């Protein structure tokens, strides 16, 4: 049975774990998630004077990474439809002194409230697989991206080397859900949902085809950390 990614379920699930979301991201990835975000902004850097949009921004980790990569003078918009996650993000913006440069808006990735050709980079980190219609979200990301701009999708995957895949698969299916549920108790079993949603989400060439179907050119996949994560890039 396909994973339930109805907007109500996803919104409630992330709302329930918002307070522990950052802690568990860093703990369960051994901090590697920070490197993945830094890698994203190196491969798809911001352009001076051109705004960046980060959809499914959650607690704004990637939005803040883009702001810092632009010398703390890049305008970034973070969009998410889960208000408790945005509440945590606002606290982080204040602590970082980024409030004048990074703006947050409550919005669904499938229906972005921005004009065509607005942003130089449109990014999403670990959020596209949670959208009910990822193709619609990619089409919206492409629509609001400027000509010559980039769409960047950072997402979990399953490792490519056989031994790493076996060990990681055991951890991902058996250890991570138990630790996640113990530290961030929630009715939606978010950390059981995580491996299930990754398992059914397109990876590699399949997701590159999705980018092409959304009208993006030269889609490319950059495997990260033996394929535990992947960065997909397409050009408007």
Short mmCIF file of C-alpha atoms in Angstrom, two decimals:
data_model
loop_
_atom_site.label_atom_id
_atom_site.label_comp_id
_atom_site.label_asym_id
_atom_site.label_seq_id
_atom_site.Cartn_x
_atom_site.Cartn_y
_atom_site.Cartn_z
CA UNK A 1 0.00 0.00 0.00
CA UNK A 2 1.43 3.44 -0.93
CA UNK A 3 2.53 5.71 1.90
CA UNK A 4 -0.16 8.16 2.97
CA UNK A 5 1.14 11.60 1.94
CA UNK A 6 -2.12 13.47 2.18
CA UNK A 7 -1.51 17.13 3.05
CA UNK A 8 -3.36 16.84 6.36
CA UNK A 9 -1.34 13.82 7.48
CA UNK A 10 2.01 15.37 6.47
CA UNK A 11 1.19 18.73 8.07
CA UNK A 12 0.12 17.10 11.34
CA UNK A 13 3.12 14.76 11.37
CA UNK A 14 5.71 17.49 10.99
CA UNK A 15 3.81 19.72 13.39
CA UNK A 16 4.06 17.03 16.06
CA UNK A 17 7.83 16.56 15.68
CA UNK A 18 8.81 20.18 15.02
CA UNK A 19 10.36 20.71 18.44
CA UNK A 20 12.73 17.75 18.07
CA UNK A 21 13.18 17.88 14.29
CA UNK A 22 16.62 19.50 14.17
CA UNK A 23 17.99 17.42 17.05
CA UNK A 24 16.96 14.17 15.39
CA UNK A 25 18.18 15.22 11.95
CA UNK A 26 21.66 15.83 13.31
CA UNK A 27 21.65 12.85 15.69
CA UNK A 28 20.33 10.21 13.29
CA UNK A 29 22.62 11.34 10.44
CA UNK A 30 25.66 11.76 12.74
CA UNK A 31 25.77 15.39 11.60
CA UNK A 32 26.29 14.51 7.94
CA UNK A 33 23.09 16.35 7.00
CA UNK A 34 24.93 19.66 7.61
CA UNK A 35 27.59 18.67 5.06
CA UNK A 36 24.91 17.69 2.53
CA UNK A 37 23.41 21.18 2.75
CA UNK A 38 26.80 22.87 2.41
CA UNK A 39 27.50 20.66 -0.61
CA UNK A 40 24.20 21.75 -2.14
CA UNK A 41 25.08 25.45 -1.99
CA UNK A 42 28.54 24.75 -3.43
CA UNK A 43 27.11 22.84 -6.40
CA UNK A 44 24.23 25.31 -6.86
CA UNK A 45 25.51 28.60 -5.43
CA UNK A 46 23.45 31.75 -4.99
CA UNK A 47 23.93 34.57 -7.48
CA UNK A 48 24.65 38.03 -6.07
CA UNK A 49 21.56 40.20 -6.10
CA UNK A 50 19.21 37.37 -7.14
CA UNK A 51 16.82 35.89 -4.54
CA UNK A 52 16.68 32.23 -3.56
CA UNK A 53 13.53 30.24 -2.78
CA UNK A 54 13.66 27.20 -0.49
CA UNK A 55 10.43 25.19 -0.56
CA UNK A 56 9.40 22.72 2.16
CA UNK A 57 11.88 24.76 4.17
CA UNK A 58 10.90 23.24 7.51
CA UNK A 59 13.10 24.81 10.18
CA UNK A 60 15.01 26.75 7.50
CA UNK A 61 18.35 24.93 7.67
CA UNK A 62 18.94 25.09 3.91
CA UNK A 63 17.56 28.64 3.68
CA UNK A 64 20.08 29.74 6.31
CA UNK A 65 22.86 27.87 4.53
CA UNK A 66 22.07 29.81 1.34
CA UNK A 67 22.01 33.08 3.27
CA UNK A 68 25.45 32.37 4.76
CA UNK A 69 26.84 31.20 1.40
CA UNK A 70 25.84 34.56 -0.08
CA UNK A 71 27.90 36.46 2.46
CA UNK A 72 24.82 37.02 4.65
CA UNK A 73 23.49 39.41 2.01
CA UNK A 74 21.47 37.03 -0.16
CA UNK A 75 17.71 37.40 0.04
CA UNK A 76 16.09 34.04 0.71
CA UNK A 77 12.43 33.07 0.95
CA UNK A 78 11.54 29.91 2.85
CA UNK A 79 8.11 28.40 2.11
CA UNK A 80 6.41 25.62 4.06
CA UNK A 81 2.81 24.66 4.81
CA UNK A 82 3.48 23.49 8.40
CA UNK A 83 3.17 26.41 10.79
CA UNK A 84 4.90 24.78 13.81
CA UNK A 85 7.99 24.17 11.66
CA UNK A 86 7.96 27.80 10.55
CA UNK A 87 7.67 28.88 14.20
CA UNK A 88 10.94 27.05 14.95
CA UNK A 89 12.47 28.56 11.81
CA UNK A 90 11.60 32.10 12.95
CA UNK A 91 13.37 31.50 16.25
CA UNK A 92 16.47 30.34 14.37
CA UNK A 93 16.42 33.36 12.06
CA UNK A 94 16.35 35.65 15.07
CA UNK A 95 19.23 33.85 16.73
CA UNK A 96 21.28 34.02 13.52
CA UNK A 97 20.50 37.67 12.84
CA UNK A 98 19.01 36.72 9.48
CA UNK A 99 15.54 38.19 9.91
CA UNK A 100 16.13 41.09 7.51
CA UNK A 101 17.32 38.78 4.73
CA UNK A 102 15.45 35.49 5.12
CA UNK A 103 11.67 35.69 4.91
CA UNK A 104 9.25 32.87 5.71
CA UNK A 105 5.86 32.25 4.16
CA UNK A 106 3.23 29.59 4.80
CA UNK A 107 2.65 28.01 1.40
CA UNK A 108 2.19 24.65 -0.30
CA UNK A 109 4.98 23.62 -2.71
CA UNK A 110 2.31 22.53 -5.21
CA UNK A 111 0.81 26.04 -5.33
CA UNK A 112 3.56 28.63 -4.86
CA UNK A 113 2.33 32.24 -4.46
CA UNK A 114 5.09 33.81 -6.55
CA UNK A 115 5.30 35.27 -10.03
CA UNK A 116 6.97 33.41 -12.88
CA UNK A 117 10.74 33.82 -13.29
CA UNK A 118 11.39 35.31 -9.84
CA UNK A 119 14.25 33.32 -8.26
CA UNK A 120 17.77 32.44 -9.36
CA UNK A 121 17.84 29.23 -7.29
CA UNK A 122 14.84 27.20 -6.16
CA UNK A 123 15.76 24.47 -3.69
CA UNK A 124 14.17 21.76 -1.59
CA UNK A 125 15.89 19.57 1.01
CA UNK A 126 14.32 16.30 2.15
CA UNK A 127 10.86 17.61 1.37
CA UNK A 128 9.92 16.70 -2.18
CA UNK A 129 9.13 13.06 -1.32
CA UNK A 130 6.63 14.31 1.29
CA UNK A 131 4.58 16.22 -1.30
CA UNK A 132 1.45 14.46 -2.48
CA UNK A 133 2.23 15.28 -6.14
CA UNK A 134 6.01 15.75 -6.53
CA UNK A 135 5.62 16.42 -10.26
CA UNK A 136 3.34 19.37 -9.55
CA UNK A 137 5.84 20.73 -7.02
CA UNK A 138 8.70 20.42 -9.51
CA UNK A 139 6.63 22.19 -12.16
CA UNK A 140 5.94 25.03 -9.70
CA UNK A 141 9.61 25.24 -8.75
CA UNK A 142 10.52 25.50 -12.42
CA UNK A 143 7.84 28.10 -13.06
CA UNK A 144 9.11 30.52 -10.41
CA UNK A 145 12.77 29.98 -11.36
CA UNK A 146 14.38 32.53 -13.69
CA UNK A 147 15.67 31.54 -17.13
CA UNK A 148 19.18 30.24 -16.63
CA UNK A 149 18.46 29.58 -12.95
CA UNK A 150 18.75 26.25 -11.17
CA UNK A 151 16.38 23.93 -9.36
CA UNK A 152 18.12 21.86 -6.66
CA UNK A 153 16.57 18.82 -4.97
CA UNK A 154 18.42 17.29 -2.02
CA UNK A 155 16.84 14.00 -1.00
CA UNK A 156 17.49 10.73 0.77
CA UNK A 157 18.24 7.64 -1.29
CA UNK A 158 19.41 4.09 -0.70
CA UNK A 159 23.19 3.46 -0.84
CA UNK A 160 24.63 2.07 -4.02
CA UNK A 161 27.46 -0.25 -2.74
CA UNK A 162 25.89 -3.60 -1.81
CA UNK A 163 27.48 -3.95 1.65
CA UNK A 164 26.75 -0.36 2.63
CA UNK A 165 23.19 -0.77 1.35
CA UNK A 166 22.66 -3.88 3.51
CA UNK A 167 24.03 -2.31 6.71
CA UNK A 168 22.32 1.03 6.14
CA UNK A 169 19.04 -0.64 5.18
CA UNK A 170 19.00 -2.52 8.50
CA UNK A 171 19.71 0.70 10.43
CA UNK A 172 17.18 2.68 8.40
CA UNK A 173 14.36 0.17 8.82
CA UNK A 174 14.95 -1.06 12.38
CA UNK A 175 17.08 1.35 14.45
CA UNK A 176 16.15 4.80 13.13
CA UNK A 177 12.36 4.38 13.55
CA UNK A 178 12.69 3.19 17.14
CA UNK A 179 15.11 5.95 18.18
CA UNK A 180 13.11 8.60 16.35
CA UNK A 181 9.80 7.55 17.88
CA UNK A 182 11.34 7.34 21.37
CA UNK A 183 12.79 10.87 21.21
CA UNK A 184 9.95 12.54 19.29
CA UNK A 185 6.78 10.69 20.18
CA UNK A 186 4.03 11.39 17.69
CA UNK A 187 0.75 9.85 16.63
CA UNK A 188 1.77 9.72 12.96
CA UNK A 189 4.89 7.56 13.53
CA UNK A 190 7.02 9.97 11.52
CA UNK A 191 10.21 7.92 11.79
CA UNK A 192 8.48 4.82 10.47
CA UNK A 193 7.09 6.94 7.65
CA UNK A 194 10.62 8.12 6.76
CA UNK A 195 12.11 4.83 5.47
CA UNK A 196 8.80 3.88 3.84
CA UNK A 197 8.62 7.17 1.95
CA UNK A 198 12.26 6.95 0.85
CA UNK A 199 11.74 3.39 -0.37
CA UNK A 200 8.95 4.32 -2.77
CA UNK A 201 10.38 7.65 -3.98
CA UNK A 202 12.09 7.75 -7.42
CA UNK A 203 15.89 7.90 -7.31
CA UNK A 204 18.75 8.46 -9.74
CA UNK A 205 17.73 8.49 -13.39
CA UNK A 206 14.06 8.17 -12.44
CA UNK A 207 14.05 11.49 -10.60
CA UNK A 208 16.14 13.12 -13.33
CA UNK A 209 13.33 12.14 -15.72
CA UNK A 210 10.87 13.88 -13.36
CA UNK A 211 12.94 17.07 -13.56
CA UNK A 212 12.96 16.86 -17.35
CA UNK A 213 9.20 16.29 -17.38
CA UNK A 214 8.84 19.51 -15.37
CA UNK A 215 10.61 21.38 -18.19
CA UNK A 216 14.08 21.55 -16.63
CA UNK A 217 17.10 20.97 -18.84
CA UNK A 218 20.36 19.08 -18.25
CA UNK A 219 19.09 17.19 -15.20
CA UNK A 220 21.96 15.66 -13.24
CA UNK A 221 22.30 13.50 -10.13
CA UNK A 222 25.17 13.94 -7.65
CA UNK A 223 25.38 10.98 -5.28
CA UNK A 224 26.43 11.86 -1.72
CA UNK A 225 27.94 9.63 1.00
CA UNK A 226 27.78 6.31 -0.92
CA UNK A 227 24.31 7.22 -2.16
CA UNK A 228 22.64 7.74 1.23
CA UNK A 229 21.55 11.07 -0.21
CA UNK A 230 21.49 12.58 -3.68
CA UNK A 231 21.48 16.10 -5.07
CA UNK A 232 19.49 16.57 -8.29
CA UNK A 233 19.98 19.72 -10.37
CA UNK A 234 18.08 21.01 -13.36
CA UNK A 235 18.38 24.28 -15.32
CA UNK A 236 15.44 26.50 -16.35
#
